[in-house]
Tab-separated table of C-alpha atoms and ligand atoms in Angstrom:
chain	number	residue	atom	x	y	z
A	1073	UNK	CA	0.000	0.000	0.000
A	1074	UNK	CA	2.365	2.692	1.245
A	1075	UNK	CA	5.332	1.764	-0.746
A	1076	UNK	CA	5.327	3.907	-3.553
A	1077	UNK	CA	4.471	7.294	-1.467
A	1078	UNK	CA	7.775	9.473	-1.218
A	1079	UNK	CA	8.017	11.819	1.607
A	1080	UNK	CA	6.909	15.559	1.468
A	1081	UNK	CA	9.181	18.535	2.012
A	1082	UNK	CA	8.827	19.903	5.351
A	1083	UNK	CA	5.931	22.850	5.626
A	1084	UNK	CA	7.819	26.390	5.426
A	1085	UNK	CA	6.546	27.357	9.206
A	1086	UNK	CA	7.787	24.055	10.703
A	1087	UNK	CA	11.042	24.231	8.983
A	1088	UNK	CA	11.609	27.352	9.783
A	1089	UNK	CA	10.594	26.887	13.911
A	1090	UNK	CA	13.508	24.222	13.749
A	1091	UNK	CA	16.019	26.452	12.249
A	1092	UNK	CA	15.402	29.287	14.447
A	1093	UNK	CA	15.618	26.283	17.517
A	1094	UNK	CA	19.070	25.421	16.371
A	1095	UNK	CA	20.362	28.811	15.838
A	1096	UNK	CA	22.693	29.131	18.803
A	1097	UNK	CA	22.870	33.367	18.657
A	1098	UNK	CA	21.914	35.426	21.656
A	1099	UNK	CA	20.721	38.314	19.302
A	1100	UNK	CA	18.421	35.801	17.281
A	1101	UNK	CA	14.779	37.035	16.937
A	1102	UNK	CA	11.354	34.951	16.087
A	1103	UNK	CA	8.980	36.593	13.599
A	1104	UNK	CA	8.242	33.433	11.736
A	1105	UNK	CA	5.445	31.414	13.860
A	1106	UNK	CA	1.882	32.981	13.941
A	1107	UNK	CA	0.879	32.684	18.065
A	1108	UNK	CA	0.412	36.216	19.981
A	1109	UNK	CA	3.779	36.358	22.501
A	1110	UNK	CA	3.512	38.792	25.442
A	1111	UNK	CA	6.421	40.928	26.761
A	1112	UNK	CA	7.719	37.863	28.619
A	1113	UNK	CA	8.113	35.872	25.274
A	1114	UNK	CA	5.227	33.766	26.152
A	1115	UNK	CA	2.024	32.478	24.459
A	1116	UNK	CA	0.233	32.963	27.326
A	1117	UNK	CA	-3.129	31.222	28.672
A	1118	UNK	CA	-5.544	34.279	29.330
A	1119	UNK	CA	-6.309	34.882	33.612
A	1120	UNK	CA	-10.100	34.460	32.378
A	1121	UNK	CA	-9.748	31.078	30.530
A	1122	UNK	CA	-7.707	29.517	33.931
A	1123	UNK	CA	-10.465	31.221	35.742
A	1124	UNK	CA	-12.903	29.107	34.118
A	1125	UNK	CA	-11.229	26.784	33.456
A	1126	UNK	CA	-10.701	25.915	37.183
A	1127	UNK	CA	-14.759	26.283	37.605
A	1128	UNK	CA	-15.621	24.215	34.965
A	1129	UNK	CA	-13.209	21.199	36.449
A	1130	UNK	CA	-14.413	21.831	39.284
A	1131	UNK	CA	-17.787	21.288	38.632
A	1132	UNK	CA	-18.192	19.069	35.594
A	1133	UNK	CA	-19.157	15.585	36.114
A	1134	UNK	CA	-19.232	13.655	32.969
A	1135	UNK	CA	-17.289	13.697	29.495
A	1136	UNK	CA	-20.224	12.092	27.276
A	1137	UNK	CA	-20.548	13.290	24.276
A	1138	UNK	CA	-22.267	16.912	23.834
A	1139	UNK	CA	-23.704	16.907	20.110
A	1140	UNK	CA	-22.118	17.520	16.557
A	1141	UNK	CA	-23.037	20.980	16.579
A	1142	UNK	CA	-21.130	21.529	19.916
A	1143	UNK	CA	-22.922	23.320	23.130
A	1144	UNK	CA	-25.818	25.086	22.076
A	1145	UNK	CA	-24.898	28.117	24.422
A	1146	UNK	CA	-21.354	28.793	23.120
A	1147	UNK	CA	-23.239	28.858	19.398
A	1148	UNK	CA	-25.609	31.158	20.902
A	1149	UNK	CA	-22.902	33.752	21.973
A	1150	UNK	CA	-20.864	33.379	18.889
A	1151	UNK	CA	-23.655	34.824	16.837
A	1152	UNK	CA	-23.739	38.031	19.133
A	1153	UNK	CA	-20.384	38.613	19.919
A	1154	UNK	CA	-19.699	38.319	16.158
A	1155	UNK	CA	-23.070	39.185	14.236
A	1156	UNK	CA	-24.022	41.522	17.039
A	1157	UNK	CA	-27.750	41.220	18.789
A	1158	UNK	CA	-29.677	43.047	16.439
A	1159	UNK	CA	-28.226	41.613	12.979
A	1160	UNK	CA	-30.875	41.177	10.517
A	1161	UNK	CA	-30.018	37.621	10.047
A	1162	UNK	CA	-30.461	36.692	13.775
A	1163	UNK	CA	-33.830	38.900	14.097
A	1164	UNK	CA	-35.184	37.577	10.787
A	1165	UNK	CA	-34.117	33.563	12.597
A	1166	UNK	CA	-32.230	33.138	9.087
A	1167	UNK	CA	-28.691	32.519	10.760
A	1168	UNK	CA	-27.186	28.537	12.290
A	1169	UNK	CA	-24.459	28.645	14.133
A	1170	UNK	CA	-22.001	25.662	14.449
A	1171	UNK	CA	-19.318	24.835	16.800
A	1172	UNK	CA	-16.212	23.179	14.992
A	1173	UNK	CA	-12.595	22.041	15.870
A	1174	UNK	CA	-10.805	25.701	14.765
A	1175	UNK	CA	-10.973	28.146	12.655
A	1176	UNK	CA	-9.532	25.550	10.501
A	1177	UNK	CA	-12.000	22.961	11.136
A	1178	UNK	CA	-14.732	25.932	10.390
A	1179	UNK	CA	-12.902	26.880	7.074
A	1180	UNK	CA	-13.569	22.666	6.202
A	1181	UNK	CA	-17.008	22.508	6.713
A	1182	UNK	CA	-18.294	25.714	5.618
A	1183	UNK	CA	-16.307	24.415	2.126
A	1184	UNK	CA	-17.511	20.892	1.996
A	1185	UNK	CA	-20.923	22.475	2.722
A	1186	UNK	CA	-20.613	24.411	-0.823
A	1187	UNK	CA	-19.099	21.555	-2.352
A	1188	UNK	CA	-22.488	19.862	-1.437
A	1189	UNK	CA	-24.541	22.654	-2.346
A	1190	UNK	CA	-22.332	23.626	-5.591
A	1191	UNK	CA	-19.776	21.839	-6.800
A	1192	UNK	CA	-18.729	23.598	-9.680
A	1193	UNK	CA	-18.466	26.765	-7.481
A	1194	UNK	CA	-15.009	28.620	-7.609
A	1195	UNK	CA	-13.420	30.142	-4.651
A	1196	UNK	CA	-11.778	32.949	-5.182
A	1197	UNK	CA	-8.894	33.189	-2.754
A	1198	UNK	CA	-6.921	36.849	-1.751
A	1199	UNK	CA	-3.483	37.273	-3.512
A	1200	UNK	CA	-1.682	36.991	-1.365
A	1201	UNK	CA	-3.699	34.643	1.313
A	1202	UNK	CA	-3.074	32.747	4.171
A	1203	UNK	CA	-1.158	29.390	3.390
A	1204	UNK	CA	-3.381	27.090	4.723
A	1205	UNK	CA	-6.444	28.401	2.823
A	1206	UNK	CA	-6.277	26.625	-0.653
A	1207	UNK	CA	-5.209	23.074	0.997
A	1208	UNK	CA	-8.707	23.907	3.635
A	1209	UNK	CA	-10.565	24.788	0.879
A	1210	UNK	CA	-9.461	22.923	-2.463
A	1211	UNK	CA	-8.473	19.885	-0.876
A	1212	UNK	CA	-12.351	18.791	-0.552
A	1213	UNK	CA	-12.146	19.294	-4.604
A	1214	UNK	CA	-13.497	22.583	-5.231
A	1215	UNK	CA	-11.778	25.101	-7.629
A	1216	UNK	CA	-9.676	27.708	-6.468
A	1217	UNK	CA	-8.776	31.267	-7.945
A	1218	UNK	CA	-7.561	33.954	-6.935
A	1219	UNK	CA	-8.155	38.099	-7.177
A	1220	UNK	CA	-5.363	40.633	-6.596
A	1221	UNK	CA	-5.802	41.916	-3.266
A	1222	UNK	CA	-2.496	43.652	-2.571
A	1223	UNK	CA	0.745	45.344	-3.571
A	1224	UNK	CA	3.600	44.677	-1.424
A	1225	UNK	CA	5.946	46.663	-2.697
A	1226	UNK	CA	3.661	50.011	-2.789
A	1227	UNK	CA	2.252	48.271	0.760
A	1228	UNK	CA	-1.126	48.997	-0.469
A	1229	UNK	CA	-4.677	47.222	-1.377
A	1230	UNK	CA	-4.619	46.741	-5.110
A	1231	UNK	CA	-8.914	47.306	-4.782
A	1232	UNK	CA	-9.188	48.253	-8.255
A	1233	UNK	CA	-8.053	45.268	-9.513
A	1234	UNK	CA	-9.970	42.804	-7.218
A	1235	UNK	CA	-13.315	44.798	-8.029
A	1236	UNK	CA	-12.147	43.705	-11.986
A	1237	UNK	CA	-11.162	40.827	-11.338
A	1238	UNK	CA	-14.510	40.038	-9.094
A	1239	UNK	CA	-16.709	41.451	-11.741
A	1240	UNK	CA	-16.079	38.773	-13.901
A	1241	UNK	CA	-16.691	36.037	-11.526
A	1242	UNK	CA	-19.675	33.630	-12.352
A	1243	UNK	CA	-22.764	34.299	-10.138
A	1244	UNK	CA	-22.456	31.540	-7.412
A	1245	UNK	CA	-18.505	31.756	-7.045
A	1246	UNK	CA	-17.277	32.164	-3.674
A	1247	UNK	CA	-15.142	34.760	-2.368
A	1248	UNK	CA	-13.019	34.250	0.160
A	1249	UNK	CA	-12.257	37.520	2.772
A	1250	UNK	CA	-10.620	37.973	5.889
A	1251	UNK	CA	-12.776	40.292	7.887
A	1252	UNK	CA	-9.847	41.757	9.804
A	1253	UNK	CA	-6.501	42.021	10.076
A	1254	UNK	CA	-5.138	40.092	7.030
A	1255	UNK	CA	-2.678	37.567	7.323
A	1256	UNK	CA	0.118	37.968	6.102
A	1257	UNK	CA	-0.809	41.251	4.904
A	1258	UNK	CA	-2.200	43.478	7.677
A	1259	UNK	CA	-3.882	45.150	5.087
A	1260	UNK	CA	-8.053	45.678	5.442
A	1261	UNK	CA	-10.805	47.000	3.548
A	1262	UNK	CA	-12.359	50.439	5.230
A	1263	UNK	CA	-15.911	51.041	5.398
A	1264	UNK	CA	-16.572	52.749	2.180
A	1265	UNK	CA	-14.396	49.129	0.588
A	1266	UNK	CA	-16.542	46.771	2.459
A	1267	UNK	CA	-19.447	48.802	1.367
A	1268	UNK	CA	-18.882	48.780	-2.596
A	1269	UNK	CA	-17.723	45.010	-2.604
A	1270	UNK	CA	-21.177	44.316	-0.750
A	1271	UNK	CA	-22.511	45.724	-3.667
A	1272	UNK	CA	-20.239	43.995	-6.243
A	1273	UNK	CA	-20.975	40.810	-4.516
A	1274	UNK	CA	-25.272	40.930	-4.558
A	1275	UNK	CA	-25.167	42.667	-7.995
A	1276	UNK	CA	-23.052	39.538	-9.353
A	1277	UNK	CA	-24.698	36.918	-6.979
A	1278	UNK	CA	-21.608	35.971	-5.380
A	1279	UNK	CA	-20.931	34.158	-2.052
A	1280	UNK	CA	-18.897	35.749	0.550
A	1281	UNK	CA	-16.910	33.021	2.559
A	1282	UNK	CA	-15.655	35.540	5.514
A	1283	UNK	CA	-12.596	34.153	7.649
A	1284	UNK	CA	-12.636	35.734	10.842
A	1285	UNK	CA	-9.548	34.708	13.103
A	1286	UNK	CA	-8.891	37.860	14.914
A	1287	UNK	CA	-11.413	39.543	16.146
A	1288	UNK	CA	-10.310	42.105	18.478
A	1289	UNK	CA	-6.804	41.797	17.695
A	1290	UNK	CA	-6.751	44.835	14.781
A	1291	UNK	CA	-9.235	47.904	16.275
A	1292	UNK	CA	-11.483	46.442	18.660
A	1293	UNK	CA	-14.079	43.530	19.170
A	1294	UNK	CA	-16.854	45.558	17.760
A	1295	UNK	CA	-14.558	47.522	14.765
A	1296	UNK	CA	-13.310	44.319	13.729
A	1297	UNK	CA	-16.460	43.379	12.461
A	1298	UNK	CA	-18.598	46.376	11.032
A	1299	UNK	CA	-17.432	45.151	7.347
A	1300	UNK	CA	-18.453	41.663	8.307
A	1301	UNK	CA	-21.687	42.771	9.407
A	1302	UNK	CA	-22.327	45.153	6.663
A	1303	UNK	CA	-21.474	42.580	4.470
A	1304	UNK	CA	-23.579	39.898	6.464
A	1305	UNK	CA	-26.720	41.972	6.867
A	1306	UNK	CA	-26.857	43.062	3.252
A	1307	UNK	CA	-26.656	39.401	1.514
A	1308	UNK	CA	-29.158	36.781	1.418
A	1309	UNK	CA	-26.527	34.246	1.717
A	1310	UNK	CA	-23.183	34.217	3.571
A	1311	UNK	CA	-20.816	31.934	5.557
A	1312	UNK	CA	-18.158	32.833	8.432
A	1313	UNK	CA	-15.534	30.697	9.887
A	1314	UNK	CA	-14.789	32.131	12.869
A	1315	UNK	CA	-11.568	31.185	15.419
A	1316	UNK	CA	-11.171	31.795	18.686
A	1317	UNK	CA	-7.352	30.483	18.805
A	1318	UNK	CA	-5.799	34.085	18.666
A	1319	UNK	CA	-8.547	35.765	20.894
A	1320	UNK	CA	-8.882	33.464	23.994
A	1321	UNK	CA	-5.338	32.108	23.447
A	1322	UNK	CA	-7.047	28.332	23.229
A	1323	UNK	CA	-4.935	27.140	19.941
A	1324	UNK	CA	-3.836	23.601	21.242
A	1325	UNK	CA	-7.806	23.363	22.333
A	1326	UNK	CA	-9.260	23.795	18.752
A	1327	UNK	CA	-12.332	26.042	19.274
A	1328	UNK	CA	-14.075	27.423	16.339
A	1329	UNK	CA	-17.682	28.456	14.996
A	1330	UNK	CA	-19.184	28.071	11.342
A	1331	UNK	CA	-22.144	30.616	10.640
A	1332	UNK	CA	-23.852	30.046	7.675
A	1333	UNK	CA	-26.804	32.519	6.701
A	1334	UNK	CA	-29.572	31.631	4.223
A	1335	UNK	CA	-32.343	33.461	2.268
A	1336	UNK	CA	-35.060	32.088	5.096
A	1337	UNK	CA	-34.875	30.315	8.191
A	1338	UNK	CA	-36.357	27.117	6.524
A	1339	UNK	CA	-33.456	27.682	4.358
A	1340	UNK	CA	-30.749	27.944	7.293
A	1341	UNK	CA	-32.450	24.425	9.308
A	1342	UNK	CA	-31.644	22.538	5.858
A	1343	UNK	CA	-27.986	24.281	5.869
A	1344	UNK	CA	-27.841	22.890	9.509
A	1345	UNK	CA	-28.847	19.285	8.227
A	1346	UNK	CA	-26.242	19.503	5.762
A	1347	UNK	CA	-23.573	20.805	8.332
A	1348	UNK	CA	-24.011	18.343	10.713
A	1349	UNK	CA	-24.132	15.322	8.274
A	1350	UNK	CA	-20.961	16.676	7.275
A	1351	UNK	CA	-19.522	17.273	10.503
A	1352	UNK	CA	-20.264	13.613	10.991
A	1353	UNK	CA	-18.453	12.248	8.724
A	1354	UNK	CA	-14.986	13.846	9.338
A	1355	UNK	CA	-14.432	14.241	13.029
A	1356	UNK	CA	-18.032	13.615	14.178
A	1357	UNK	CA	-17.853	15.919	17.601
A	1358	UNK	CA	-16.078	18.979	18.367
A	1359	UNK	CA	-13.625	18.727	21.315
A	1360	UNK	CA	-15.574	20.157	24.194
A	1361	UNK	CA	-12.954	21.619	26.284
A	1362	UNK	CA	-12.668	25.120	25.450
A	1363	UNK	CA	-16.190	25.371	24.185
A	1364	UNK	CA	-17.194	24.997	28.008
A	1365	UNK	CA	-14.441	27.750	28.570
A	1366	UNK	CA	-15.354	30.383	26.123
A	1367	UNK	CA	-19.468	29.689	27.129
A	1368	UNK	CA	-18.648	30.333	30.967
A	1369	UNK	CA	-16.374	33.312	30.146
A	1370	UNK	CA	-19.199	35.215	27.673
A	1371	UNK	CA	-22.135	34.358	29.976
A	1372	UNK	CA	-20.262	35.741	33.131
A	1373	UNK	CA	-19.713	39.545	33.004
A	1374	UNK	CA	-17.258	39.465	35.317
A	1375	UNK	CA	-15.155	36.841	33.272
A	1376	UNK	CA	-16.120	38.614	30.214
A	1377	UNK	CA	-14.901	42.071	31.565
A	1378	UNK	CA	-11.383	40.614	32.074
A	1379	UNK	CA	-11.039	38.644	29.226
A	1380	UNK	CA	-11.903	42.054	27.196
A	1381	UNK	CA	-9.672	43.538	29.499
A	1382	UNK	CA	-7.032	41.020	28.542
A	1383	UNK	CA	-7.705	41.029	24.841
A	1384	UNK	CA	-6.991	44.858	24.817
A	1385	UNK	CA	-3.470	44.656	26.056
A	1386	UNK	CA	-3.045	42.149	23.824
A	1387	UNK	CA	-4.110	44.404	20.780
A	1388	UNK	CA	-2.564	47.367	22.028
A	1389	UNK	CA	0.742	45.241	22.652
A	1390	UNK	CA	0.675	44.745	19.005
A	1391	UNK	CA	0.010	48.227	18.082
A	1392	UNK	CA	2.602	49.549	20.119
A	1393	UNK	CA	5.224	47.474	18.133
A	1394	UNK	CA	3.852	48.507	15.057
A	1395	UNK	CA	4.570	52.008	15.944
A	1396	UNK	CA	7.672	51.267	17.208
A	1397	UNK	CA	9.119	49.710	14.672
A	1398	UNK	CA	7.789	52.101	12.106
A	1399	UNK	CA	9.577	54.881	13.716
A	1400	UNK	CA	12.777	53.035	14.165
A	1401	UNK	CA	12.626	52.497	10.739
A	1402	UNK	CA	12.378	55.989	9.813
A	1403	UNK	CA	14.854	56.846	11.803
A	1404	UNK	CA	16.977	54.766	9.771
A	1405	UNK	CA	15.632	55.182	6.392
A	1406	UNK	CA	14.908	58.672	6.661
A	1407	UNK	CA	11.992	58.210	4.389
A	1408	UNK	CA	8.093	57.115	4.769
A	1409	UNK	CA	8.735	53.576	3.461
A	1410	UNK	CA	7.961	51.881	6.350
A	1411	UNK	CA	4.993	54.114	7.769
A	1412	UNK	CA	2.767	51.843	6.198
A	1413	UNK	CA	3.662	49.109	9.384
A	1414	UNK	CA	2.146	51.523	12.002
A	1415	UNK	CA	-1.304	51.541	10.057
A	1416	UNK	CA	-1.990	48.302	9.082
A	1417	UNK	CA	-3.660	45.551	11.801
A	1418	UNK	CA	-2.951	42.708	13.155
A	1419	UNK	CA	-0.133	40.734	13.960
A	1420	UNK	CA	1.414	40.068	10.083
A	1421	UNK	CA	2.559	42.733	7.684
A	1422	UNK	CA	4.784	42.375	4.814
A	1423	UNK	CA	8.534	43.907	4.819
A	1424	UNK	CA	7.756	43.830	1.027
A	1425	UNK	CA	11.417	42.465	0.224
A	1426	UNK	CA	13.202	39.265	-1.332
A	1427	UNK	CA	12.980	36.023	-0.744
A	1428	UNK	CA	16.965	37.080	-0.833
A	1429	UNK	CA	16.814	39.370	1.500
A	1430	UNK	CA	14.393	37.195	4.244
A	1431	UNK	CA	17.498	34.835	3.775
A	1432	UNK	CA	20.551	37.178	4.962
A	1433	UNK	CA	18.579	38.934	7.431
A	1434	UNK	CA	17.977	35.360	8.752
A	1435	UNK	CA	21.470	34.119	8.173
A	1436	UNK	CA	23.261	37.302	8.894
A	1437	UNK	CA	20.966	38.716	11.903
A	1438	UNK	CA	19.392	35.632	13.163
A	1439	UNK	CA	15.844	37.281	12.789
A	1440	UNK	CA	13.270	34.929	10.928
A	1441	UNK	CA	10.654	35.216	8.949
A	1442	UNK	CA	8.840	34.049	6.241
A	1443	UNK	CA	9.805	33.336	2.760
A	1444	UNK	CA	7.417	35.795	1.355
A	1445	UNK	CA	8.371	38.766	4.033
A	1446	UNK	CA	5.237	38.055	6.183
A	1447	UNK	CA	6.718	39.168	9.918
A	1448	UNK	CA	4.760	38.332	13.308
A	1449	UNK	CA	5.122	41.593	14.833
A	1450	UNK	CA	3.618	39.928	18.106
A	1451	UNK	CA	6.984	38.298	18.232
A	1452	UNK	CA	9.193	41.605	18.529
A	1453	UNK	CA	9.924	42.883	22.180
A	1454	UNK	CA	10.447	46.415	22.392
A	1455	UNK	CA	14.255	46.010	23.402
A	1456	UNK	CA	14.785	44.257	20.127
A	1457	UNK	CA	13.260	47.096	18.202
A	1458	UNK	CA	16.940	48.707	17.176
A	1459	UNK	CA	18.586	45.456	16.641
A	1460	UNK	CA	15.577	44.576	14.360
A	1461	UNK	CA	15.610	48.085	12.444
A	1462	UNK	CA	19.064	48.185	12.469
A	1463	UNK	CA	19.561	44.689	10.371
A	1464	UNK	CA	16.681	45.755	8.067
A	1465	UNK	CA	18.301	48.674	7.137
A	1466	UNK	CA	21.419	47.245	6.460
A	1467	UNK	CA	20.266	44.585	4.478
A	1468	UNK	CA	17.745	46.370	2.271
A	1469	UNK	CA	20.573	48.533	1.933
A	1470	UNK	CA	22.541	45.884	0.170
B	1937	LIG	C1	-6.267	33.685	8.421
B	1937	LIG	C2	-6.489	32.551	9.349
B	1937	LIG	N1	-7.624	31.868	9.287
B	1937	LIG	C3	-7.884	30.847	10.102
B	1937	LIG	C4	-6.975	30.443	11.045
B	1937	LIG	C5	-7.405	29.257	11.865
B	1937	LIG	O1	-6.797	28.946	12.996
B	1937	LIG	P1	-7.228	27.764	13.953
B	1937	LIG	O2	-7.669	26.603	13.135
B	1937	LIG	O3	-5.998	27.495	14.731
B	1937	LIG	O4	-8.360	28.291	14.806
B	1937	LIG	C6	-5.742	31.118	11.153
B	1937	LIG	C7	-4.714	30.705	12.112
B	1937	LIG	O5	-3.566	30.942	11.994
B	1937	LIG	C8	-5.506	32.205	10.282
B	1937	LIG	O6	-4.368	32.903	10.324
């Protein structure tokens, strides 16, 4: 059976965690791996999740099975913390909400469920995107494409283009969008961009497939989604594959949400029965772990108020390196280049250079990131800041 297989080349992020392990340099610097690190270094797990955490050992007494759809109340309070209470879709009863393993495990289902519904569909993916979304999405056989989405070396959205290249999309395509804080990008629609692709996307009966995996990490819980919810509340028809890995610091856990929207609620139970026959027949239940967590902590304000609490340091920890850096840069530079680091959201951006010059700033400085530039600014600690300034000056330099 297995004979014939040869073995795959080791995925870019894993390689380059070893390499950066090995490298025996003092001065060496991680901007490679995508987890938030605080100013200790560490990945840490939120005071509100142990909180709960502790309660819910405490008190739980069995570890049956809860349902495919996972626990009915964490469903409940994804659809408000992420549609918001008074979204059309949840007034109108025209919204589901699924529990699934990850944002990754979301990402699955909401694209097996469109394989089911259409399987000629094309997904149109961001250029540049997220490495892990054409395996998550084409993998299950569906068609991908893609639509310019960015420039790196101007460091700016190329929205011209993607509204062309959209506009000739067949009606029922999918478009895939990440509703904030772009990886690796950083880059995000504003308000008057969310609101004229909402229109591109009803006028050419297209599908928006929104990826939402940071959610209060870029302005705010409640900024991060107004295009979402534009979007959302405007369409007949939309998914979102939300994660809650970033946000309540569960990665290992695997805690995510699929919301699917349809036309009418009879529409959305049929969705469901689709969902959860699919859900079935890959992994069958979610874990329950952090499901029970993230319930406890939204349903208890004073759980809620820290984890908030939390989740802003963590976002301003993020912006303050942005700025940072940005300045050290122009200090360096003396130019505007780099301004464009201080704007953008979230924990990736783009240097915009080389796969040459990711290579000697790795081999010469020790600081790593990956091939196509993407940094994880939630890895830089503000004493690093010069060092890491310093070595990009002198390499883009020459
Ligand atoms: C853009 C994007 N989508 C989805 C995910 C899903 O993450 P997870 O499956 O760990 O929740 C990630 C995680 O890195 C991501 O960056």
């Amino acid at each position: 059976m297995f004979q014939q297989l040869v073995p795959l080349q080791e995925d870019a992020i894993l390689g380059l965690m070893s390499k950066f392990r090995a490298d025996p340099s003092p001065d060496k610097v991680d901007l490679g791996v995508g987890v938030f690190r605080d100013l200790s270094g560490n990945t840490p797990v939120l005071a509100a999740v142990r909180r709960a955490e502790r309660s819910l050992l405490d008190a739980q007494t069995t570890k049956t099975y809860v349902a495919p759809a996972g626990r009915a109340e964490f469903n409940e309070a994804v659809g408000e913390l992420v549609l918001g209470g008074s979204h059309p879709a949840l007034v109108a009863n025209r919204a589901r909400i699924v529990q699934a393993p990850g944002g990754c495990g979301a990402l699955r289902l909401g694209a097996e469920l469109i394989k089911t519904a259409r399987p000629q569909a094309i997904v149109h993916l961001s250029d540049p995107t997220w490495g892990n979304h054409a395996p998550l999405l084409g993998n299950c056989g569906l068609a991908l494409a893609s639509y310019p989405y960015y420039d790196m070396k101007a460091h700016r959205l190329r929205f011209a283009q993607m509204q062309d290249t959209l506009e000739r999309a067949a009606p029922g395509d999918v478009v895939l969008l990440h509703a904030c804080c772009h990886n690796p990008t950083g880059a995000d629609l504003d308000a008057g961009q969310w609101h004229e692709l909402a229109d591109l996307l009803q006028r050419r009966r297209l599908l928006p497939f929104l990826d939402l995996a940071y959610q209060g990490f870029g302005e705010g819980l409640e900024a991060d989604v107004a295009g979402l919810r534009h979007l959302t509340s405007v369409l007949p028809e939309a998914l979102v594959a939300v994660s809650f890995s970033k946000n309540l610091g569960v990665y290992r856990e695997r805690l995510g949400a699929l919301i699917f929207i349809g036309e009418k609620s009879t529409e959305a139970d049929t969705l469901r029965t689709h969902v959860l026959q699919i859900a079935r027949g890959i992994y069958s239940m979610p874990p329950d772990h952090a499901a029970a967590i993230a319930a406890h902590i939204f349903a208890e304000p004073d759980l809620r108020t820290s984890w908030i609490t939390e989740l802003e340091a963590m976002r301003r920890r993020i912006a303050e390196m942005r700025s940072l850096l940005a300045l050290a840069l122009k200090e360096r530079t003396g130019g505007s280049e780099f301004d464009f680091l201080a704007q953008q959201h979230g924990m990736f951006s783009q240097l915009g250079c080389s796969p040459e010059a990711v290579a000697r700033l790795r081999e010469r400085h020790h600081i790593y990131m990956l091939g196509d530039s993407r940094m994880n600014l939630a890895g830089l600690m503000p004493d690093k800041v010069p060092y890491v300034a310093d070595s990009i000056a002198s390499v883009l330099r020459g």
